CSV table of C-alpha atoms in Angstrom, one decimal:
chain,number,residue,atom,x,y,z
P,545,UNK,CA,120.9,83.0,127.7
P,546,UNK,CA,123.6,82.0,125.2
P,547,UNK,CA,121.9,78.9,123.8
P,548,UNK,CA,119.4,79.4,120.9
P,549,UNK,CA,116.0,78.3,122.2
P,550,UNK,CA,112.6,77.8,120.6
P,551,UNK,CA,110.1,80.7,120.4
P,552,UNK,CA,107.9,79.7,123.3
P,553,UNK,CA,111.0,79.6,125.6
P,554,UNK,CA,112.3,82.9,124.3
P,555,UNK,CA,108.8,84.4,124.9
P,556,UNK,CA,109.1,83.5,128.6
P,557,UNK,CA,112.8,84.1,129.3
P,558,UNK,CA,114.3,86.1,126.4
P,559,UNK,CA,116.0,89.4,127.2
P,560,UNK,CA,115.4,89.3,130.9
P,561,UNK,CA,117.4,91.6,133.1
P,562,UNK,CA,117.4,91.0,136.9
P,563,UNK,CA,118.2,93.5,139.6
P,564,UNK,CA,120.1,92.8,142.7
P,565,UNK,CA,116.8,91.5,144.3
P,566,UNK,CA,116.6,88.5,142.0
P,567,UNK,CA,112.9,89.0,141.1
P,568,UNK,CA,111.1,86.3,139.2
P,569,UNK,CA,108.8,88.7,137.2
P,570,UNK,CA,110.6,91.3,135.2
P,571,UNK,CA,111.0,94.5,137.0
P,572,UNK,CA,109.1,97.7,136.1
P,573,UNK,CA,111.7,100.5,136.0
P,574,UNK,CA,109.2,103.4,136.2
P,575,UNK,CA,111.8,106.2,136.0
P,576,UNK,CA,112.5,109.1,133.7
P,577,UNK,CA,116.1,109.6,134.5
P,578,UNK,CA,119.2,107.9,136.0
P,579,UNK,CA,122.0,109.0,138.3
P,580,UNK,CA,125.8,108.8,137.7
P,581,UNK,CA,128.6,108.2,140.2
P,582,UNK,CA,130.6,111.2,138.9
P,583,UNK,CA,130.3,114.0,136.4
P,584,UNK,CA,133.0,112.2,134.4
P,585,UNK,CA,130.8,109.1,134.2
P,586,UNK,CA,127.9,111.2,132.9
P,587,UNK,CA,130.2,112.7,130.2
P,588,UNK,CA,131.3,109.2,129.1
P,589,UNK,CA,127.8,107.9,129.0
P,590,UNK,CA,126.6,110.8,126.8
P,591,UNK,CA,129.6,110.2,124.5
P,592,UNK,CA,128.7,106.5,124.3
P,593,UNK,CA,132.1,105.7,125.8
P,594,UNK,CA,130.6,103.5,128.5
P,595,UNK,CA,127.3,101.5,128.5
P,596,UNK,CA,124.3,102.6,130.6
P,597,UNK,CA,121.0,104.4,130.6
P,598,UNK,CA,120.7,108.2,130.3
P,599,UNK,CA,117.0,109.1,129.9
P,600,UNK,CA,113.9,107.0,129.4
P,601,UNK,CA,113.1,108.8,126.2
P,602,UNK,CA,116.2,107.2,124.8
P,603,UNK,CA,116.2,103.8,126.6
P,604,UNK,CA,115.0,102.2,129.7
P,605,UNK,CA,115.7,98.7,131.3
P,606,UNK,CA,112.1,97.5,131.0
P,607,UNK,CA,111.7,98.8,127.5
P,608,UNK,CA,115.0,97.2,126.5
P,609,UNK,CA,113.8,93.8,127.8
P,610,UNK,CA,110.7,94.1,125.6
P,611,UNK,CA,112.7,95.1,122.6
P,612,UNK,CA,115.2,92.3,123.0
P,613,UNK,CA,112.5,89.7,123.5
P,614,UNK,CA,110.7,90.9,120.3
P,615,UNK,CA,114.0,90.8,118.4
P,616,UNK,CA,114.5,87.2,119.5
P,617,UNK,CA,111.0,86.2,118.5
P,618,UNK,CA,111.2,87.9,115.1
P,619,UNK,CA,114.8,86.8,114.3
P,620,UNK,CA,115.8,90.4,113.9
P,621,UNK,CA,119.2,92.0,114.8
P,622,UNK,CA,117.5,94.6,117.0
P,623,UNK,CA,114.2,96.3,117.8
P,624,UNK,CA,112.9,99.6,119.1
P,625,UNK,CA,109.6,100.1,120.8
P,626,UNK,CA,107.4,103.2,120.2
P,627,UNK,CA,104.3,104.7,121.8
P,628,UNK,CA,101.9,103.4,119.2
P,629,UNK,CA,101.9,101.3,116.0
P,630,UNK,CA,101.5,104.4,113.9
P,631,UNK,CA,104.5,105.9,115.6
P,632,UNK,CA,106.4,102.8,114.6
P,633,UNK,CA,105.4,103.1,110.9
P,634,UNK,CA,106.0,106.9,110.8
P,635,UNK,CA,109.4,106.7,112.5
P,636,UNK,CA,110.6,103.8,110.4
P,637,UNK,CA,109.9,105.8,107.2
P,638,UNK,CA,111.0,109.3,108.3
P,639,UNK,CA,114.2,108.2,109.9
P,640,UNK,CA,115.4,106.8,106.5
P,641,UNK,CA,113.7,108.8,103.8
P,642,UNK,CA,114.8,112.2,102.4
P,643,UNK,CA,113.3,114.7,100.0
P,644,UNK,CA,113.5,113.4,96.5
P,645,UNK,CA,113.0,109.7,97.5
P,646,UNK,CA,110.2,107.6,96.4
P,647,UNK,CA,108.0,105.1,98.3
P,648,UNK,CA,106.2,102.3,96.6
P,649,UNK,CA,103.3,100.8,98.5
P,650,UNK,CA,100.4,98.4,98.2
P,651,UNK,CA,97.1,100.2,98.1
P,652,UNK,CA,95.4,97.9,100.5
P,653,UNK,CA,96.6,99.5,103.8
P,654,UNK,CA,95.2,100.5,107.2
P,655,UNK,CA,93.7,104.0,106.8
P,656,UNK,CA,96.3,105.8,108.9
P,657,UNK,CA,99.1,104.0,107.0
P,658,UNK,CA,97.7,105.1,103.7
P,659,UNK,CA,97.5,108.7,105.1
P,660,UNK,CA,101.3,108.5,105.8
P,661,UNK,CA,102.1,107.3,102.4
P,662,UNK,CA,99.7,109.4,100.3
P,663,UNK,CA,99.4,112.6,102.3
P,664,UNK,CA,102.2,113.1,104.8
P,665,UNK,CA,105.3,112.0,102.9
P,666,UNK,CA,104.6,114.2,99.9
P,667,UNK,CA,104.6,117.3,102.2
P,668,UNK,CA,108.3,116.6,102.7
P,669,UNK,CA,109.2,116.1,99.0
P,670,UNK,CA,108.9,112.3,99.2
P,671,UNK,CA,106.8,111.0,96.3
P,672,UNK,CA,104.7,107.8,96.6
P,673,UNK,CA,102.9,105.3,94.3
P,674,UNK,CA,100.3,102.8,95.3
P,675,UNK,CA,99.7,99.6,93.4
P,676,UNK,CA,97.6,96.5,93.6
P,677,UNK,CA,99.9,94.4,95.8
P,678,UNK,CA,98.7,91.1,94.4
P,679,UNK,CA,100.0,92.0,90.9
P,680,UNK,CA,103.7,91.5,90.7
P,681,UNK,CA,103.9,93.2,87.3
P,682,UNK,CA,102.4,96.3,88.9
P,683,UNK,CA,105.3,96.3,91.4
P,684,UNK,CA,107.8,95.9,88.6
P,685,UNK,CA,106.4,98.7,86.5
P,686,UNK,CA,106.1,101.1,89.4
P,687,UNK,CA,109.6,100.6,91.0
P,688,UNK,CA,112.0,103.5,90.3
P,689,UNK,CA,115.7,104.1,90.7
P,690,UNK,CA,114.9,106.5,93.6
P,691,UNK,CA,112.6,104.1,95.3
P,692,UNK,CA,114.0,103.7,98.9
P,693,UNK,CA,111.2,101.9,100.7
P,694,UNK,CA,108.6,99.4,99.5
P,695,UNK,CA,105.8,99.0,102.0
P,696,UNK,CA,103.0,96.4,102.3
P,697,UNK,CA,100.6,94.7,104.7
P,698,UNK,CA,100.0,91.0,104.3
P,699,UNK,CA,97.3,90.0,105.0
P,700,UNK,CA,95.9,93.5,104.5
P,701,UNK,CA,93.5,95.5,106.6
P,702,UNK,CA,90.6,94.8,106.3
P,703,UNK,CA,90.2,92.9,103.0
P,704,UNK,CA,92.8,90.2,103.9
P,705,UNK,CA,94.7,90.5,100.6
P,706,UNK,CA,97.8,88.3,100.7
P,707,UNK,CA,101.0,89.6,99.0
P,708,UNK,CA,104.0,87.5,97.9
P,709,UNK,CA,106.5,88.9,100.3
P,710,UNK,CA,109.5,87.1,98.9
P,711,UNK,CA,108.8,88.2,95.3
P,712,UNK,CA,108.2,91.8,96.3
P,713,UNK,CA,111.4,91.8,98.4
P,714,UNK,CA,113.3,90.7,95.2
P,715,UNK,CA,111.7,93.6,93.3
P,716,UNK,CA,112.7,96.1,96.0
P,717,UNK,CA,116.2,94.8,96.3
P,718,UNK,CA,116.7,95.1,92.5
P,719,UNK,CA,117.0,98.9,92.8
P,720,UNK,CA,118.5,98.9,96.3
P,721,UNK,CA,115.2,99.7,98.1
P,722,UNK,CA,114.2,98.2,101.5
P,723,UNK,CA,111.1,96.2,102.0
P,724,UNK,CA,109.1,97.2,105.0
P,725,UNK,CA,106.2,94.9,106.1
P,726,UNK,CA,103.4,95.7,108.5
P,727,UNK,CA,102.9,92.2,110.0
P,728,UNK,CA,100.1,93.0,112.4
P,729,UNK,CA,97.4,90.7,111.1
P,730,UNK,CA,99.7,87.7,110.9
P,731,UNK,CA,101.8,88.4,114.1
P,732,UNK,CA,105.3,87.1,114.4
P,733,UNK,CA,103.9,83.7,115.4
P,734,UNK,CA,102.2,83.0,112.1
P,735,UNK,CA,104.5,84.8,109.6
P,736,UNK,CA,108.1,85.9,109.8
P,737,UNK,CA,108.7,88.5,107.0
P,738,UNK,CA,112.5,88.8,107.6
P,739,UNK,CA,112.8,85.1,106.7
P,740,UNK,CA,111.0,85.9,103.4
P,741,UNK,CA,113.4,88.7,102.5
P,742,UNK,CA,111.9,91.8,104.2
P,743,UNK,CA,114.3,94.3,105.7
P,744,UNK,CA,112.1,96.1,108.2
P,745,UNK,CA,109.0,94.8,110.1
P,746,UNK,CA,106.6,97.0,112.0
P,747,UNK,CA,103.8,96.2,114.5
P,748,UNK,CA,101.1,97.8,116.4
P,749,UNK,CA,101.8,96.1,119.7
P,750,UNK,CA,98.4,97.3,120.9
P,751,UNK,CA,96.9,94.4,118.9
P,752,UNK,CA,97.8,90.8,119.6
P,753,UNK,CA,101.1,91.5,121.4
P,754,UNK,CA,99.2,93.1,124.3
P,755,UNK,CA,96.1,91.2,123.2
P,756,UNK,CA,93.9,92.3,126.0
P,757,UNK,CA,92.8,95.8,125.1
P,758,UNK,CA,94.9,97.6,127.8
P,759,UNK,CA,97.5,99.8,126.4
P,760,UNK,CA,99.2,101.2,123.3
P,761,UNK,CA,102.5,100.4,121.8
P,762,UNK,CA,104.5,99.8,118.6
P,763,UNK,CA,107.7,98.0,117.5
P,764,UNK,CA,110.2,98.4,114.6
P,765,UNK,CA,112.5,95.5,113.9
P,766,UNK,CA,115.4,95.3,111.5
P,767,UNK,CA,119.2,94.7,111.4
P,768,UNK,CA,121.3,96.0,114.2
P,769,UNK,CA,123.1,98.2,111.7
P,770,UNK,CA,120.0,99.8,110.2
P,771,UNK,CA,118.6,100.6,113.6
P,772,UNK,CA,121.9,102.1,114.9
P,773,UNK,CA,122.5,104.1,111.7
P,774,UNK,CA,118.9,105.4,111.1
P,775,UNK,CA,116.3,104.8,113.8
P,776,UNK,CA,118.1,105.2,117.1
P,777,UNK,CA,119.0,108.9,116.8
P,778,UNK,CA,115.6,109.7,115.2
P,779,UNK,CA,113.8,108.2,118.2
P,780,UNK,CA,116.2,109.9,120.6
P,781,UNK,CA,115.7,113.4,119.1
P,782,UNK,CA,111.9,113.2,118.3
P,783,UNK,CA,110.7,111.2,121.2
P,784,UNK,CA,107.8,108.9,120.1
P,785,UNK,CA,108.7,106.7,123.2
P,786,UNK,CA,106.7,104.0,124.8
P,787,UNK,CA,106.2,104.3,128.5
P,788,UNK,CA,108.0,101.8,130.7
P,789,UNK,CA,104.7,100.7,132.1
P,790,UNK,CA,103.2,99.9,128.7
P,791,UNK,CA,106.4,98.1,127.8
P,792,UNK,CA,106.1,96.0,131.0
P,793,UNK,CA,102.5,95.1,130.1
P,794,UNK,CA,103.7,94.0,126.6
P,795,UNK,CA,106.6,92.1,128.0
P,796,UNK,CA,104.3,90.0,130.2
P,797,UNK,CA,101.9,89.5,127.4
P,798,UNK,CA,104.6,88.0,125.2
P,799,UNK,CA,104.7,85.0,127.6
P,800,UNK,CA,101.4,83.8,126.3
P,801,UNK,CA,101.5,85.2,122.7
P,802,UNK,CA,102.1,81.9,121.0
P,803,UNK,CA,99.3,80.1,122.9
P,804,UNK,CA,96.8,83.0,122.3
P,805,UNK,CA,97.5,83.5,118.7
P,806,UNK,CA,97.2,79.9,117.7
P,807,UNK,CA,93.9,79.6,119.6
P,808,UNK,CA,92.7,82.9,118.0
P,809,UNK,CA,93.5,81.4,114.6
P,810,UNK,CA,91.7,78.1,115.3
P,811,UNK,CA,88.6,80.1,116.3
P,812,UNK,CA,89.0,82.4,113.3
P,813,UNK,CA,89.0,79.5,110.9
P,814,UNK,CA,86.0,77.9,112.5
P,815,UNK,CA,84.0,81.1,112.4
P,816,UNK,CA,85.0,81.7,108.8
P,817,UNK,CA,83.9,78.2,107.8
P,818,UNK,CA,80.5,78.8,109.5
P,819,UNK,CA,80.0,82.1,107.8
P,820,UNK,CA,80.9,80.7,104.4
P,821,UNK,CA,77.8,78.4,104.6
P,822,UNK,CA,75.3,81.0,105.8
P,823,UNK,CA,72.7,82.1,103.2
P,824,UNK,CA,72.7,85.7,104.4
P,825,UNK,CA,76.5,86.1,103.8
P,826,UNK,CA,77.5,87.1,100.3
P,827,UNK,CA,81.3,86.7,100.7
P,828,UNK,CA,83.8,85.5,103.3
P,829,UNK,CA,87.5,86.3,103.2
P,830,UNK,CA,89.9,84.3,105.4
P,831,UNK,CA,93.3,83.0,104.3
P,832,UNK,CA,92.6,79.4,105.5
P,833,UNK,CA,89.6,79.1,103.2
P,834,UNK,CA,90.2,77.5,99.8
P,835,UNK,CA,87.9,80.1,98.4
P,836,UNK,CA,90.3,82.9,99.3
P,837,UNK,CA,91.9,84.2,96.1
P,838,UNK,CA,95.5,83.8,97.5
P,839,UNK,CA,94.9,80.7,99.7
P,840,UNK,CA,97.8,78.7,98.4
P,841,UNK,CA,100.2,81.7,98.8
P,842,UNK,CA,98.9,82.4,102.3
P,843,UNK,CA,99.5,78.8,103.4
P,844,UNK,CA,103.1,79.0,102.1
P,845,UNK,CA,103.9,82.2,103.9
P,846,UNK,CA,101.8,81.7,107.1
P,847,UNK,CA,101.5,78.9,109.5
P,848,UNK,CA,97.7,79.5,110.0
P,849,UNK,CA,95.2,81.9,108.7
P,850,UNK,CA,94.9,84.2,111.7
P,851,UNK,CA,91.9,85.5,113.6
P,852,UNK,CA,90.7,88.3,111.2
P,853,UNK,CA,87.7,87.5,109.1
P,854,UNK,CA,86.1,89.9,106.5
P,855,UNK,CA,82.7,89.2,105.2
P,856,UNK,CA,79.9,90.9,103.3
P,857,UNK,CA,76.3,90.9,104.7
P,858,UNK,CA,73.4,91.0,102.4
P,859,UNK,CA,71.6,94.4,102.4
P,860,UNK,CA,74.6,96.7,102.3
P,861,UNK,CA,75.4,99.1,105.1
P,862,UNK,CA,71.9,98.9,106.5
P,863,UNK,CA,72.0,95.1,106.6
P,864,UNK,CA,75.5,95.2,108.1
P,865,UNK,CA,74.4,97.6,110.8
P,866,UNK,CA,71.3,95.6,111.7
P,867,UNK,CA,73.3,92.5,112.0
P,868,UNK,CA,76.1,94.0,114.1
P,869,UNK,CA,73.6,95.7,116.4
P,870,UNK,CA,72.0,92.4,117.1
P,871,UNK,CA,75.2,90.7,118.3
P,872,UNK,CA,75.4,89.9,122.0
P,873,UNK,CA,78.7,88.3,122.7
P,874,UNK,CA,80.7,90.0,119.9
P,875,UNK,CA,81.3,93.7,120.7
P,876,UNK,CA,81.4,96.7,118.3
P,877,UNK,CA,84.9,98.2,118.3
P,878,UNK,CA,87.5,99.3,115.8
P,879,UNK,CA,90.3,97.5,117.7
P,880,UNK,CA,91.5,94.0,116.9
P,881,UNK,CA,93.7,91.2,118.3
P,882,UNK,CA,91.9,91.2,121.6
P,883,UNK,CA,90.8,88.3,123.7
P,884,UNK,CA,87.3,89.6,123.2
P,885,UNK,CA,85.7,89.2,119.7
P,886,UNK,CA,85.3,92.7,118.1
P,887,UNK,CA,83.5,93.7,114.9
P,888,UNK,CA,83.7,96.9,112.9
P,889,UNK,CA,82.3,98.4,109.7
P,890,UNK,CA,85.5,99.6,107.8
P,891,UNK,CA,83.6,101.9,105.3
P,892,UNK,CA,82.4,104.1,108.2
P,893,UNK,CA,85.3,103.7,110.6
P,894,UNK,CA,88.9,102.7,109.8
P,895,UNK,CA,88.6,103.5,106.1
P,896,UNK,CA,86.0,106.2,106.1
P,897,UNK,CA,88.4,108.9,104.8
P,898,UNK,CA,88.8,107.0,101.5
P,899,UNK,CA,86.5,107.8,98.7
P,900,UNK,CA,83.9,105.2,97.7
P,901,UNK,CA,86.0,104.5,94.6
P,902,UNK,CA,89.2,104.0,96.7
P,903,UNK,CA,87.4,101.7,99.0
P,904,UNK,CA,86.0,99.7,96.2
P,905,UNK,CA,89.4,99.3,94.7
P,906,UNK,CA,90.6,97.4,97.8
P,907,UNK,CA,87.4,95.4,98.2
P,908,UNK,CA,85.7,97.4,100.9
P,909,UNK,CA,82.0,97.4,100.2
P,910,UNK,CA,79.1,99.0,102.1
P,911,UNK,CA,78.1,95.6,103.5
P,912,UNK,CA,81.7,94.5,104.6
P,913,UNK,CA,82.4,93.8,108.2
P,914,UNK,CA,85.8,93.0,109.8
P,915,UNK,CA,85.6,90.5,112.7
P,916,UNK,CA,88.5,90.0,115.0
P,917,UNK,CA,87.8,86.6,116.5
P,918,UNK,CA,88.6,86.4,120.2
P,919,UNK,CA,89.2,83.6,122.7
P,920,UNK,CA,85.6,82.9,123.8
P,921,UNK,CA,84.2,79.5,123.3
P,922,UNK,CA,83.9,79.3,119.5
P,923,UNK,CA,80.5,77.6,119.6
P,924,UNK,CA,79.1,80.6,121.6
P,925,UNK,CA,80.5,82.9,118.9
P,926,UNK,CA,78.9,80.9,116.1
P,927,UNK,CA,75.6,80.9,117.9
P,928,UNK,CA,75.8,84.6,118.4
P,929,UNK,CA,76.6,85.2,114.7
P,930,UNK,CA,73.8,82.9,113.6
P,931,UNK,CA,71.2,84.5,115.9
P,932,UNK,CA,72.1,88.0,114.7
P,933,UNK,CA,72.0,87.0,111.1
P,934,UNK,CA,68.6,85.4,111.5
P,935,UNK,CA,67.3,88.5,113.4
P,936,UNK,CA,68.8,90.9,110.8
């Protein structure tokens, strides 16, 4: 398709390759390798002297359709899919960084992302600094001449801190660093970091992109040049590849992503507004609420507030556990972005490796719960929450 279409059209048709059979649904090329007409053709393909596929660890037609559709949606020059979201984050950093480089990151990160920044990178001589991402002066003070990547999540997991992406991009670019944004909570439907100045965007496609709890995947998006010069060979040589089957699942899920994410967000806002009025809830965090500390910034950067809600239940961990155990429709799980509503206790699951002081610094208390609001009837969800709160 040569014409520039709107996102919903790209999500249905973008990047499609058809075989000689003219299939309507995208084909699943479940193959590890490819054959060549001659030895000379194989030699040329390995030398990149003629186009074509070589090995599915490097590239695959189904995976390529998924990558091209994601690039169209994000407005990126190119994309590469990985086996998981954490493979995307790790690959995007390690393909670019070298010993002696510095990474500057917001401190409010998913637990595994914080492990990469704080624990893994320093093992290879790459230093790191974590700051309060909401404080622009903290970013300015911590940036260094050898800072190569600035990394943030917005909204953050799980406390839904919102960071001024454009302002941090300007700070990063002032020393020649690249801004890398984990956009999982907002999704490419509600927030487009590249348009705000980011250079690299990463996703756990396991979340909203699949959105139905079926399979794992990740995506890295950036300019065509950055991916060709840095990421492509790293993925080829180290092999954090997504399977063609998982890429096919993701490809089909993209067709409904816009519809699902907007309904998720509507449900999320309704649930947040209900919780904000309940006497047994001490605090509710959702970007669409005017009570959110960065509400105005969130509404400038995002189209809607998303489907993640964080809230504190009276009674600390014991109160949170009693409440969550009493839920019927909403299920206990550490995943998010699913059609099913899922709830977790970050202090004992996704962020349990942090010290109590580290958790407190990013707003994770013993009574905090993270709710990923699904696509059930929102009134059933509100009644389930109300009944569990009254019982607990």
